Amino acid sequence: MRRLILALTLWCAAAPAMADDTALNRLVADYDAYVLSQDPVMAGREGDPRALGRLADPSAGADVLRRSSYEEFAARLAAIEPGALSADARLNRDFLAWTLDRRLKSLGFDEARMAFNSDWGFDQELGYVASTTRLDTEADAEAWIARLRALPKFYARSLDNARRGVKTRFTQPRSTVESVLARARTAAAAPVETDPLLKPFEGSGIDPAKLAELKATAAGVVRDQIRPVQREFAAFLEAQYLPASRKALGVRTVPGGEAYYRWLVADYTTTDLTPDQIHDLGQAEVARIRAGMGKVMAETGFTGDLPAFIAMLRKEPRFYATSRQQLLEKASEITKRIDDKLPSQFGTLPRLTFGVRPVAAEIEERYTTARYFQGAPKLGIAGGYMVNTSHLDQRPLYELPALSAHESVPGHHLQIALAQEISGLPSFRRNADVTAFTEGWGLYAERLAGEMGIYRDPYERFGELSMEMWRACRLVADTGIHWKGWTLDQARRCFTDNSALSPLNIDVELARYLSWPGQALAYKVGQLKILELRERAKTRLGPRYDPRRFHDAVLLAGPLPMSLLEARLQAWIEAEAASPS
């Protein structure tokens, strides 16, 4: 009975007596179908076999058509009276309005001109898809070969976007271009037989003779059709893009850059915070976390200052794995210990599992320390907690528990897999890219892991604080570079003075912030909002507060912008307070 009461009251404070969701439901269905038609990779993951052989059209002409479609959807949405909708439909409406506004603004800035960054780009997109693709049948293999054949056109259109960036001076800085040029040259010169695009053929259950034939066809496509465009990309970077790379570091310096960065801040954080407010928030969080680090350091018995403690951590052999396999095994053991605690914190857990896997050798050198690759429940593909096993002396074990909590459970895997499995949720919400929510949840998960007892000694608790400091310094560094005109050395100082991050990780991360402005701001802003809402729930509900129900309320509507998350959680708090005990 209690659950029924909550279901009726959640989001229903102003529900109409006779709701009519017909027009909104039709609009949502049309929008879902449209989005999947524009994103064949997502459509394939959603179970559409026709999409498995296609790639998206990134061209400027396609963006003109998309703008027109989004404007038509927005006009249809504006004609629907929100007061006549049910609570669930109103949430769909509000989220769709936010999504359409976001997409139209992105097109207005012509973001496609910035076709790559140090961390990602059109040249790596299909390689990522390959790492999460399984070929169970000949039809699957034929579809993958069709996707390979589509890649040269995808490259050509993406290169046109980058050329438009050169023409309009909307470019990356030189250091980013040099990094991408190095990876482009490596890809163009790599042996065909070890190309990541052929990985889906490994471990396939297709008849061996037929599999060999299909793989040979795919290898021919890579050699004869893909290698030439990869060489063209490298030549373009060297001859045209590098000379046109922006001279200053900050994106604020490109034409229209001030308005663009303001929008990036709003888009990634889903708030109306200004760059200066974000910078000040970062400084305050740095001071708060540093005080906590001092207390934990004292627990270890160390008598020096924080820089000396960090120097000790960086050179002490016991804090580092001695082999790649050992690092993977330690990450696996940590995630299983977290699994053991999850039922005490979550009323609903996903069915989809995840694996602990190494970052691919061909990208590990300048790749982040770990990442989550989402699975595909409808295709029978598990999620992946990807651990960078290179440079073992730069991967401290005292940070590994917090890192594992962020990337696997209760972080990204739990949140994303649950969203994928929510029954009745529109596709555009299930697959929404709301960085403040997803990365805010990941950072919140690091704190939650400590509350679950995962950190076993002061060093691991210090590691968690160092990881949180990393995200606080992101607020300072990103706004410093892109808004205040800082040098990389100025931005680096926050990390070296206040965190135990390894020098390699700091350099990789700074390259990422430099070339991907705004994204790094989402983590801390999202985490602080979730913590604020949790404290609000605890204060209002007192002993009736149940973390399992709170976490379900946060996660079981899929990713939401902060304003909609706050409205949903406030309604949940009031419903919990009003329900019989």
Coordinates of C-alpha atoms in Angstrom, one line a residue:
M1 CA 0.0 0.0 0.0
R2 CA 2.8 2.4 0.8
R3 CA 4.4 2.0 -2.6
L4 CA 1.0 2.6 -4.2
I5 CA 0.5 5.8 -2.3
L6 CA 4.0 7.0 -3.3
A7 CA 3.4 6.1 -6.9
L8 CA 0.2 8.2 -6.9
T9 CA 1.8 11.2 -5.1
L10 CA 5.2 11.3 -6.7
W11 CA 5.2 14.2 -9.2
C12 CA 1.4 14.5 -8.8
A13 CA 0.9 17.6 -6.7
A14 CA -0.8 19.4 -9.6
A15 CA -2.0 16.5 -11.6
P16 CA -5.1 17.2 -13.6
A17 CA -8.3 15.2 -12.8
M18 CA -8.5 13.9 -16.4
A19 CA -5.1 13.9 -18.0
D20 CA -4.7 13.6 -21.8
D21 CA -1.2 12.5 -22.8
T22 CA -2.1 11.4 -26.4
A23 CA -0.5 14.2 -28.3
L24 CA 2.6 14.2 -26.1
N25 CA 3.0 10.5 -26.3
R26 CA 2.8 10.7 -30.1
L27 CA 5.4 13.4 -30.2
V28 CA 7.8 11.5 -27.9
A29 CA 7.4 8.4 -30.1
D30 CA 8.1 10.4 -33.2
Y31 CA 11.1 12.1 -31.6
D32 CA 12.5 8.7 -30.4
A33 CA 12.2 7.3 -33.9
Y34 CA 13.9 10.4 -35.4
V35 CA 16.8 10.4 -33.0
L36 CA 17.4 6.7 -33.7
S37 CA 17.3 7.3 -37.4
Q38 CA 20.1 9.9 -37.0
D39 CA 22.2 7.7 -34.7
P40 CA 22.6 4.2 -36.2
V41 CA 25.1 3.1 -33.5
M42 CA 22.6 3.8 -30.8
A43 CA 19.8 2.3 -32.9
G44 CA 21.8 -0.8 -33.3
R45 CA 22.4 -1.1 -29.5
E46 CA 18.6 -0.6 -29.1
G47 CA 18.1 -3.8 -31.2
D48 CA 17.5 -2.5 -34.7
P49 CA 19.4 -4.9 -37.0
R50 CA 19.0 -2.5 -40.0
A51 CA 21.1 0.1 -38.3
L52 CA 24.1 -2.2 -37.7
G53 CA 25.6 -1.5 -41.1
R54 CA 25.3 2.2 -41.0
L55 CA 27.1 5.3 -39.6
A56 CA 25.7 8.8 -38.9
D57 CA 25.9 11.6 -41.3
P58 CA 28.0 14.3 -39.7
S59 CA 27.8 16.8 -42.6
A60 CA 26.8 20.4 -42.5
G61 CA 23.9 19.6 -44.9
A62 CA 22.6 17.0 -42.5
D63 CA 22.8 19.5 -39.6
V64 CA 20.7 22.0 -41.6
L65 CA 18.0 19.3 -41.9
R66 CA 18.4 18.4 -38.2
R67 CA 17.8 22.0 -37.2
S68 CA 14.6 22.1 -39.2
S69 CA 13.4 18.9 -37.6
Y70 CA 14.2 20.1 -34.1
E71 CA 12.4 23.3 -34.7
E72 CA 9.3 21.4 -35.9
F73 CA 9.4 19.2 -32.8
A74 CA 9.8 22.3 -30.6
A75 CA 6.7 23.9 -32.3
R76 CA 4.7 20.7 -31.7
L77 CA 5.8 20.6 -28.1
A78 CA 4.9 24.3 -27.5
A79 CA 1.4 23.6 -28.7
I80 CA 0.8 21.0 -26.0
E81 CA -0.8 22.4 -22.8
P82 CA 1.4 21.1 -19.9
G83 CA -1.4 21.5 -17.4
A84 CA -3.4 18.8 -19.1
L85 CA -0.7 16.2 -18.8
S86 CA -0.1 13.4 -16.3
A87 CA 2.9 13.6 -14.0
D88 CA 5.0 11.2 -16.1
A89 CA 4.1 13.0 -19.3
R90 CA 5.0 16.3 -17.8
L91 CA 8.5 15.0 -17.0
N92 CA 8.8 13.8 -20.6
R93 CA 7.7 17.2 -21.8
D94 CA 10.1 19.2 -19.6
F95 CA 13.0 16.9 -20.5
L96 CA 12.2 17.1 -24.2
A97 CA 11.9 20.9 -24.1
W98 CA 15.4 21.0 -22.4
T99 CA 16.8 18.5 -25.0
L100 CA 15.5 20.4 -28.0
D101 CA 16.8 23.7 -26.7
R102 CA 20.2 22.1 -26.1
R103 CA 20.4 20.6 -29.6
L104 CA 19.4 23.8 -31.3
K105 CA 21.9 25.9 -29.4
S106 CA 24.7 23.3 -30.2
L107 CA 23.8 23.6 -33.9
G108 CA 23.8 27.4 -33.6
F109 CA 27.5 27.3 -32.5
D110 CA 28.3 24.8 -35.3
E111 CA 30.2 22.6 -32.9
A112 CA 30.9 20.1 -35.6
R113 CA 33.7 22.3 -36.7
M114 CA 35.7 21.1 -33.7
A115 CA 35.8 17.6 -35.1
F116 CA 38.3 16.1 -32.6
N117 CA 40.0 16.6 -29.3
S118 CA 42.9 15.0 -27.4
D119 CA 40.6 12.4 -25.9
W120 CA 38.2 11.7 -28.8
G121 CA 37.3 12.4 -32.4
F122 CA 35.7 11.1 -35.5
D123 CA 38.9 9.1 -36.2
Q124 CA 38.3 7.0 -33.0
E125 CA 34.6 6.6 -33.0
L126 CA 34.3 3.3 -34.9
G127 CA 37.2 1.9 -32.9
Y128 CA 35.2 2.3 -29.8
V129 CA 32.2 0.7 -31.4
A130 CA 34.4 -2.2 -32.4
S131 CA 35.5 -2.8 -28.8
T132 CA 31.8 -3.3 -27.9
T133 CA 30.7 -5.2 -31.0
R134 CA 30.1 -9.0 -31.1
L135 CA 29.6 -11.0 -34.3
D136 CA 27.4 -14.0 -33.5
T137 CA 26.1 -14.6 -37.1
E138 CA 27.2 -14.1 -40.7
A139 CA 24.6 -11.3 -40.9
D140 CA 26.3 -9.5 -38.0
A141 CA 29.7 -9.8 -39.8
E142 CA 28.2 -8.6 -43.1
A143 CA 26.7 -5.6 -41.2
W144 CA 30.0 -4.8 -39.6
I145 CA 31.8 -4.9 -43.0
A146 CA 29.1 -2.6 -44.3
R147 CA 29.9 -0.2 -41.5
L148 CA 33.6 -0.4 -42.4
R149 CA 32.7 0.5 -46.0
A150 CA 30.8 3.5 -44.7
L151 CA 33.8 4.9 -42.8
P152 CA 35.5 6.7 -45.7
K153 CA 32.5 8.8 -46.3
F154 CA 32.2 9.5 -42.6
Y155 CA 35.8 10.6 -42.6
A156 CA 35.3 12.8 -45.7
R157 CA 32.3 14.6 -44.2
S158 CA 34.1 15.0 -40.8
L159 CA 37.1 16.5 -42.6
D160 CA 34.9 19.0 -44.3
N161 CA 33.7 20.1 -40.8
A162 CA 37.3 20.5 -39.7
R163 CA 38.1 22.5 -42.8
R164 CA 35.2 24.8 -42.0
G165 CA 36.8 25.2 -38.5
V166 CA 40.0 26.2 -40.1
K167 CA 38.2 28.7 -42.4
T168 CA 36.4 30.3 -39.5
R169 CA 39.3 30.1 -37.0
F170 CA 37.3 27.8 -34.7
T171 CA 40.2 25.4 -34.1
Q172 CA 42.0 23.5 -31.4
P173 CA 45.3 24.8 -29.9
R174 CA 48.6 23.6 -31.3
S175 CA 49.5 21.1 -28.6
T176 CA 46.2 19.3 -29.1
V177 CA 46.7 19.1 -32.9
E178 CA 50.2 17.7 -32.4
S179 CA 48.8 15.0 -30.1
V180 CA 46.0 14.1 -32.6
L181 CA 48.5 14.2 -35.5
A182 CA 50.6 11.6 -33.7
R183 CA 47.6 9.3 -33.2
A184 CA 46.5 9.8 -36.8
R185 CA 50.0 8.8 -38.1
T186 CA 50.0 5.8 -35.8
A187 CA 46.6 4.6 -37.1
A188 CA 47.5 5.2 -40.7
A189 CA 50.8 3.2 -40.4
A190 CA 49.5 0.3 -38.3
P191 CA 49.6 -3.2 -39.6
V192 CA 46.2 -4.1 -41.1
E193 CA 46.1 -7.5 -39.4
T194 CA 46.2 -5.9 -35.9
D195 CA 43.8 -3.1 -36.6
P196 CA 41.2 -2.5 -33.8
L197 CA 38.5 -2.4 -36.5
L198 CA 39.0 -6.2 -36.9
K199 CA 38.6 -7.0 -33.3
P200 CA 34.9 -8.0 -33.6
F201 CA 36.0 -11.1 -35.5
E202 CA 37.9 -12.4 -32.5
G203 CA 36.1 -15.0 -30.6
S204 CA 33.2 -15.2 -32.9
G205 CA 31.0 -18.3 -33.0
I206 CA 30.8 -18.2 -36.8
D207 CA 32.0 -21.3 -38.7
P208 CA 35.8 -20.9 -38.8
A209 CA 36.1 -21.2 -42.6
K210 CA 33.4 -18.6 -43.2
L211 CA 34.8 -16.4 -40.5
A212 CA 38.2 -16.4 -42.1
E213 CA 36.6 -15.4 -45.4
L214 CA 34.6 -12.6 -43.8
K215 CA 37.6 -11.3 -41.9
A216 CA 39.7 -11.3 -45.1
T217 CA 37.0 -9.2 -46.7
A218 CA 37.0 -6.8 -43.8
A219 CA 40.8 -6.6 -43.8
G220 CA 40.7 -5.7 -47.5
V221 CA 38.3 -2.8 -46.7
V222 CA 40.6 -1.6 -44.0
R223 CA 43.7 -1.8 -46.3
D224 CA 42.1 -0.4 -49.5
Q225 CA 39.4 2.0 -48.4
I226 CA 40.1 3.1 -44.8
R227 CA 43.9 3.4 -44.7
P228 CA 43.8 6.0 -47.6
V229 CA 41.4 8.3 -45.7
Q230 CA 43.4 7.8 -42.5
R231 CA 46.5 9.0 -44.4
E232 CA 44.5 11.9 -45.8
F233 CA 43.5 12.9 -42.2
A234 CA 47.1 12.9 -41.0
A235 CA 48.2 14.9 -44.1
F236 CA 45.4 17.5 -43.5
L237 CA 46.4 17.9 -39.9
E238 CA 50.0 18.5 -40.8
A239 CA 49.6 20.7 -43.8
Q240 CA 46.4 22.7 -43.1
Y241 CA 45.1 22.4 -39.5
L242 CA 48.4 22.7 -37.6
P243 CA 49.3 26.1 -39.2
A244 CA 45.8 27.3 -38.4
S245 CA 45.6 26.0 -34.8
R246 CA 44.6 28.7 -32.4
K247 CA 47.5 30.6 -30.8
A248 CA 45.9 31.1 -27.3
L249 CA 44.9 28.1 -25.2
G250 CA 41.4 29.2 -24.1
V251 CA 38.4 28.6 -26.3
R252 CA 37.2 32.1 -25.3
T253 CA 39.7 33.5 -27.8
V254 CA 38.1 31.9 -30.9
P255 CA 35.5 34.0 -32.8
G256 CA 32.3 34.0 -30.6
G257 CA 34.3 32.2 -28.0
E258 CA 33.0 34.1 -25.0
A259 CA 29.4 33.2 -25.7
Y260 CA 30.4 29.7 -26.6
Y261 CA 32.2 29.0 -23.3
R262 CA 29.3 30.5 -21.3
W263 CA 27.0 28.1 -23.1
L264 CA 29.4 25.1 -22.5
V265 CA 29.3 25.9 -18.8
A266 CA 25.6 26.0 -18.8
D267 CA 25.2 22.9 -21.0
Y268 CA 27.6 20.6 -19.1
T269 CA 26.5 21.6 -15.6
T270 CA 22.8 22.1 -16.6
T271 CA 22.8 25.1 -14.3
D272 CA 22.9 28.9 -14.7
L273 CA 26.2 29.2 -12.9
T274 CA 28.6 31.6 -14.5
P275 CA 32.3 30.8 -15.3
D276 CA 33.4 33.0 -12.4
Q277 CA 31.0 31.4 -10.0
I278 CA 32.3 27.9 -11.0
H279 CA 35.9 29.1 -10.5
D280 CA 35.1 30.4 -7.0
L281 CA 33.3 27.1 -6.2
G282 CA 36.3 25.2 -7.2
Q283 CA 38.6 27.3 -5.0
A284 CA 36.3 26.7 -2.0
E285 CA 36.2 23.0 -2.6
V286 CA 39.9 22.8 -2.9
A287 CA 40.3 24.4 0.5
R288 CA 37.6 22.1 2.1
I289 CA 39.1 18.9 0.7
R290 CA 42.7 19.9 1.6
A291 CA 41.7 20.3 5.2
G292 CA 40.2 16.8 5.1
M293 CA 43.4 15.4 3.5
G294 CA 45.4 16.8 6.4
K295 CA 43.3 15.0 8.9
V296 CA 43.6 11.7 7.1
M297 CA 47.3 12.1 6.6
A298 CA 47.7 12.6 10.4
E299 CA 46.0 9.2 10.9
T300 CA 48.9 7.5 9.1
G301 CA 51.4 8.8 11.6
F302 CA 53.3 10.8 9.0
T303 CA 54.9 13.9 10.5
G304 CA 55.8 15.9 7.5
D305 CA 53.7 18.3 5.4
L306 CA 51.2 17.5 2.6
P307 CA 53.7 17.8 -0.2
A308 CA 56.2 15.5 1.6
F309 CA 53.4 13.0 2.2
I310 CA 52.4 13.0 -1.5
A311 CA 56.1 12.6 -2.5
M312 CA 56.3 9.6 -0.2
L313 CA 53.1 8.1 -1.8
R314 CA 54.5 8.5 -5.3
K315 CA 57.7 6.6 -4.6
E316 CA 56.6 4.0 -2.1
P317 CA 56.7 0.6 -4.0
R318 CA 53.9 -1.0 -1.9
F319 CA 51.4 1.4 -3.4
Y320 CA 51.9 0.2 -7.0
A321 CA 51.1 -3.0 -8.9
T322 CA 54.0 -4.9 -10.3
S323 CA 52.2 -6.3 -13.4
R324 CA 49.3 -5.4 -15.6
Q325 CA 47.5 -8.6 -14.5
Q326 CA 47.9 -7.7 -10.9
L327 CA 46.4 -4.3 -11.5
L328 CA 43.4 -5.9 -13.2
E329 CA 43.0 -8.5 -10.5
K330 CA 43.0 -5.8 -7.7
A331 CA 40.4 -3.8 -9.6
S332 CA 38.3 -6.9 -10.0
E333 CA 38.5 -7.8 -6.3
I334 CA 37.5 -4.2 -5.3
T335 CA 34.4 -4.3 -7.5
K336 CA 33.3 -7.6 -6.0
R337 CA 33.7 -6.2 -2.5
I338 CA 31.5 -3.3 -3.6
D339 CA 28.9 -5.8 -5.1
D340 CA 28.7 -7.4 -1.7
K341 CA 27.5 -4.1 -0.1
L342 CA 25.1 -2.8 -2.9
P343 CA 21.9 -4.3 -1.5
S344 CA 22.2 -2.2 1.6
Q345 CA 22.1 1.0 -0.4
F346 CA 20.0 0.2 -3.5
G347 CA 16.5 -1.2 -3.7
T348 CA 16.8 -1.8 -7.4
L349 CA 19.9 -3.3 -9.1
P350 CA 20.6 -3.9 -12.8
R351 CA 20.5 -7.3 -14.4
L352 CA 23.3 -6.4 -16.8
T353 CA 26.8 -7.4 -15.6
F354 CA 30.1 -5.8 -16.4
G355 CA 33.7 -7.0 -16.9
V356 CA 37.0 -5.5 -15.8
R357 CA 39.1 -5.1 -19.0
P358 CA 42.4 -3.4 -20.0
V359 CA 42.4 -0.3 -22.1
A360 CA 43.4 -1.3 -25.6
A361 CA 47.2 -1.2 -26.2
E362 CA 46.9 1.0 -29.3
I363 CA 45.3 3.9 -27.3
E364 CA 46.6 3.4 -23.7
E365 CA 49.6 5.8 -24.0
R366 CA 47.7 9.0 -23.8
Y367 CA 44.4 7.6 -22.5
T368 CA 42.8 8.4 -19.1
T369 CA 43.5 6.1 -16.2
A370 CA 40.1 4.3 -16.5
R371 CA 36.8 4.6 -18.2
Y372 CA 33.4 2.8 -18.5
F373 CA 32.1 1.4 -21.8
Q374 CA 28.4 0.9 -21.6
G375 CA 27.0 -2.5 -22.6
A376 CA 24.0 -3.3 -24.8
P377 CA 21.4 -5.5 -23.0
K378 CA 19.4 -6.1 -26.1
L379 CA 22.6 -7.4 -27.9
G380 CA 23.8 -9.4 -24.9
I381 CA 26.9 -7.3 -24.4
A382 CA 28.1 -6.6 -20.9
G383 CA 29.4 -3.2 -19.7
G384 CA 33.1 -2.7 -19.4
Y385 CA 35.2 -1.2 -16.6
M386 CA 38.3 -0.3 -18.7
V387 CA 41.5 0.0 -16.7
N388 CA 44.6 1.6 -18.1
T389 CA 47.4 -1.0 -17.3
S390 CA 50.3 1.0 -18.9
H391 CA 52.8 3.0 -16.8
L392 CA 52.2 1.0 -13.6
D393 CA 54.3 3.5 -11.6
Q394 CA 51.6 6.1 -12.4
R395 CA 48.6 4.0 -11.3
P396 CA 48.6 4.1 -7.5
L397 CA 46.7 1.4 -5.7
Y398 CA 45.4 3.8 -3.0
E399 CA 43.3 5.5 -5.6
L400 CA 42.0 2.3 -7.2
P401 CA 39.1 1.8 -4.8
A402 CA 37.6 5.2 -5.5
L403 CA 38.4 4.9 -9.2
S404 CA 36.6 1.5 -9.3
A405 CA 33.6 2.9 -7.5
H406 CA 33.3 5.7 -10.0
E407 CA 33.6 3.6 -13.2
S408 CA 31.8 0.4 -12.2
V409 CA 29.6 0.1 -9.2
P410 CA 28.0 2.0 -7.6
G411 CA 29.0 4.5 -10.3
H412 CA 28.7 4.4 -14.0
H413 CA 27.8 0.8 -14.6
L414 CA 25.0 0.7 -12.0
Q415 CA 23.5 4.1 -13.1
I416 CA 23.8 3.5 -16.9
A417 CA 22.7 -0.2 -16.8
L418 CA 19.6 0.7 -14.7
A419 CA 18.7 3.5 -17.2
Q420 CA 19.0 1.0 -20.0
E421 CA 16.6 -1.4 -18.2
I422 CA 13.9 1.0 -17.1
S423 CA 10.6 -0.2 -18.6
G424 CA 8.6 2.4 -20.4
L425 CA 11.2 5.1 -20.4
P426 CA 11.5 6.8 -23.8
S427 CA 14.7 6.1 -25.7
F428 CA 15.7 9.8 -25.8
R429 CA 15.7 9.8 -22.0
R430 CA 17.2 6.4 -21.5
N431 CA 20.2 7.3 -23.7
A432 CA 20.4 11.0 -22.7
D433 CA 23.9 12.5 -22.4
V434 CA 23.5 14.6 -19.2
T435 CA 27.1 14.9 -18.0
A436 CA 26.2 16.6 -14.8
F437 CA 24.0 13.7 -13.8
T438 CA 26.2 10.8 -15.0
E439 CA 29.5 12.2 -13.9
G440 CA 28.0 13.8 -10.8
W441 CA 26.7 10.3 -9.9
G442 CA 30.1 8.8 -10.6
L443 CA 31.8 11.2 -8.2
Y444 CA 29.0 10.8 -5.6
A445 CA 29.6 7.0 -5.9
E446 CA 33.2 7.5 -4.7
R447 CA 31.9 9.2 -1.5
L448 CA 29.3 6.5 -1.1
A449 CA 31.9 3.8 -1.4
G450 CA 33.6 5.2 1.7
E451 CA 30.3 5.2 3.6
M452 CA 29.9 1.5 2.5
G453 CA 33.2 0.7 4.2
I454 CA 35.2 0.0 1.0
Y455 CA 38.2 2.1 1.9
R456 CA 40.2 -0.1 4.3
D457 CA 42.9 2.2 5.6
P458 CA 43.8 5.9 5.7
Y459 CA 45.8 5.6 2.5
E460 CA 42.7 4.5 0.5
R461 CA 40.6 7.3 2.2
F462 CA 43.3 9.7 1.2
G463 CA 43.1 8.3 -2.3
E464 CA 39.4 9.1 -2.4
L465 CA 40.0 12.6 -1.2
S466 CA 42.8 13.0 -3.8
M467 CA 40.4 11.9 -6.5
E468 CA 37.8 14.4 -5.3
M469 CA 40.5 17.1 -5.2
W470 CA 41.1 16.2 -8.9
R471 CA 37.5 17.1 -9.7
A472 CA 37.6 20.3 -7.6
C473 CA 40.8 21.4 -9.4
R474 CA 39.0 20.8 -12.7
L475 CA 36.6 23.6 -11.8
V476 CA 39.6 25.9 -11.2
A477 CA 41.7 24.7 -14.2
D478 CA 39.0 24.6 -16.9
T479 CA 37.7 28.1 -16.1
G480 CA 41.2 29.3 -15.5
I481 CA 42.3 28.2 -19.0
H482 CA 39.2 29.0 -21.0
W483 CA 37.8 32.0 -19.1
K484 CA 40.7 33.7 -17.3
G485 CA 43.5 33.1 -19.8
W486 CA 45.7 31.0 -17.7
T487 CA 48.7 29.1 -18.9
L488 CA 49.0 25.3 -18.6
D489 CA 51.5 25.8 -15.8
Q490 CA 49.0 27.9 -13.8
A491 CA 46.4 25.3 -14.3
R492 CA 48.8 22.4 -13.4
R493 CA 49.6 24.0 -10.1
C494 CA 46.3 23.2 -8.5
F495 CA 46.8 19.5 -9.2
T496 CA 50.5 19.3 -8.2
D497 CA 50.0 21.4 -5.0
N498 CA 46.9 19.7 -3.7
S499 CA 46.5 16.2 -5.1
A500 CA 48.4 12.9 -5.2
L501 CA 47.7 12.5 -8.9
S502 CA 50.6 11.1 -10.9
P503 CA 52.4 13.5 -13.2
L504 CA 51.4 11.5 -16.2
N505 CA 47.7 11.6 -15.3
I506 CA 47.9 15.3 -14.7
D507 CA 49.4 15.9 -18.1
V508 CA 46.8 13.7 -19.8
E509 CA 44.0 15.4 -17.9
L510 CA 45.2 18.9 -18.7
A511 CA 45.3 18.0 -22.4
R512 CA 41.8 16.8 -22.1
Y513 CA 40.5 20.0 -20.4
L514 CA 42.4 22.1 -22.9
S515 CA 40.7 20.5 -25.9
W516 CA 37.3 19.7 -24.4
P517 CA 36.2 22.9 -22.7
G518 CA 33.4 22.7 -20.1
Q519 CA 33.1 18.9 -19.8
A520 CA 35.3 18.8 -16.7
L521 CA 32.9 21.1 -14.8
A522 CA 30.0 18.7 -14.7
Y523 CA 31.5 16.2 -12.1
K524 CA 31.7 18.4 -9.0
V525 CA 28.5 20.4 -9.8
G526 CA 26.5 17.2 -10.2
Q527 CA 28.0 15.6 -7.1
L528 CA 27.3 18.6 -4.9
K529 CA 23.7 18.7 -6.1
I530 CA 23.1 15.0 -5.3
L531 CA 24.7 15.5 -1.8
E532 CA 22.6 18.6 -1.2
L533 CA 19.4 16.7 -2.1
R534 CA 20.4 13.8 0.1
E535 CA 21.0 16.1 3.1
R536 CA 17.6 17.7 2.4
A537 CA 16.0 14.3 2.5
K538 CA 17.7 13.3 5.7
T539 CA 16.8 16.5 7.4
R540 CA 13.1 16.3 6.3
L541 CA 12.6 12.6 6.9
G542 CA 14.8 12.0 10.0
P543 CA 14.8 8.4 11.0
R544 CA 12.5 7.5 8.2
Y545 CA 15.1 8.3 5.6
D546 CA 16.0 5.1 3.7
P547 CA 19.1 5.3 1.5
R548 CA 17.8 2.4 -0.7
R549 CA 14.6 4.4 -1.5
F550 CA 16.6 7.7 -2.0
H551 CA 19.0 6.1 -4.5
D552 CA 16.1 4.5 -6.4
A553 CA 14.4 7.9 -6.6
V554 CA 17.6 9.5 -8.0
L555 CA 18.3 6.7 -10.6
L556 CA 15.0 5.3 -11.7
A557 CA 13.9 8.1 -14.0
G558 CA 17.2 8.0 -15.9
P559 CA 19.6 10.9 -16.2
L560 CA 18.1 14.3 -15.6
P561 CA 19.3 17.9 -15.7
M562 CA 19.8 19.3 -12.3
S563 CA 16.6 21.4 -12.2
L564 CA 14.4 18.4 -13.1
L565 CA 16.3 16.2 -10.7
E566 CA 15.7 18.6 -7.9
A567 CA 12.0 18.9 -8.7
R568 CA 11.7 15.1 -8.8
L569 CA 13.6 14.6 -5.5
Q570 CA 11.6 17.3 -3.7
A571 CA 8.4 15.7 -4.7
W572 CA 9.7 12.3 -3.5
I573 CA 10.7 13.8 -0.2
E574 CA 7.3 15.3 0.3
A575 CA 5.6 12.0 -0.7
E576 CA 7.8 10.1 1.8
A577 CA 7.0 12.6 4.6
A578 CA 3.3 12.3 3.9
S579 CA 3.1 8.5 3.6
P580 CA 2.1 6.3 6.6
S581 CA 5.1 5.0 8.4

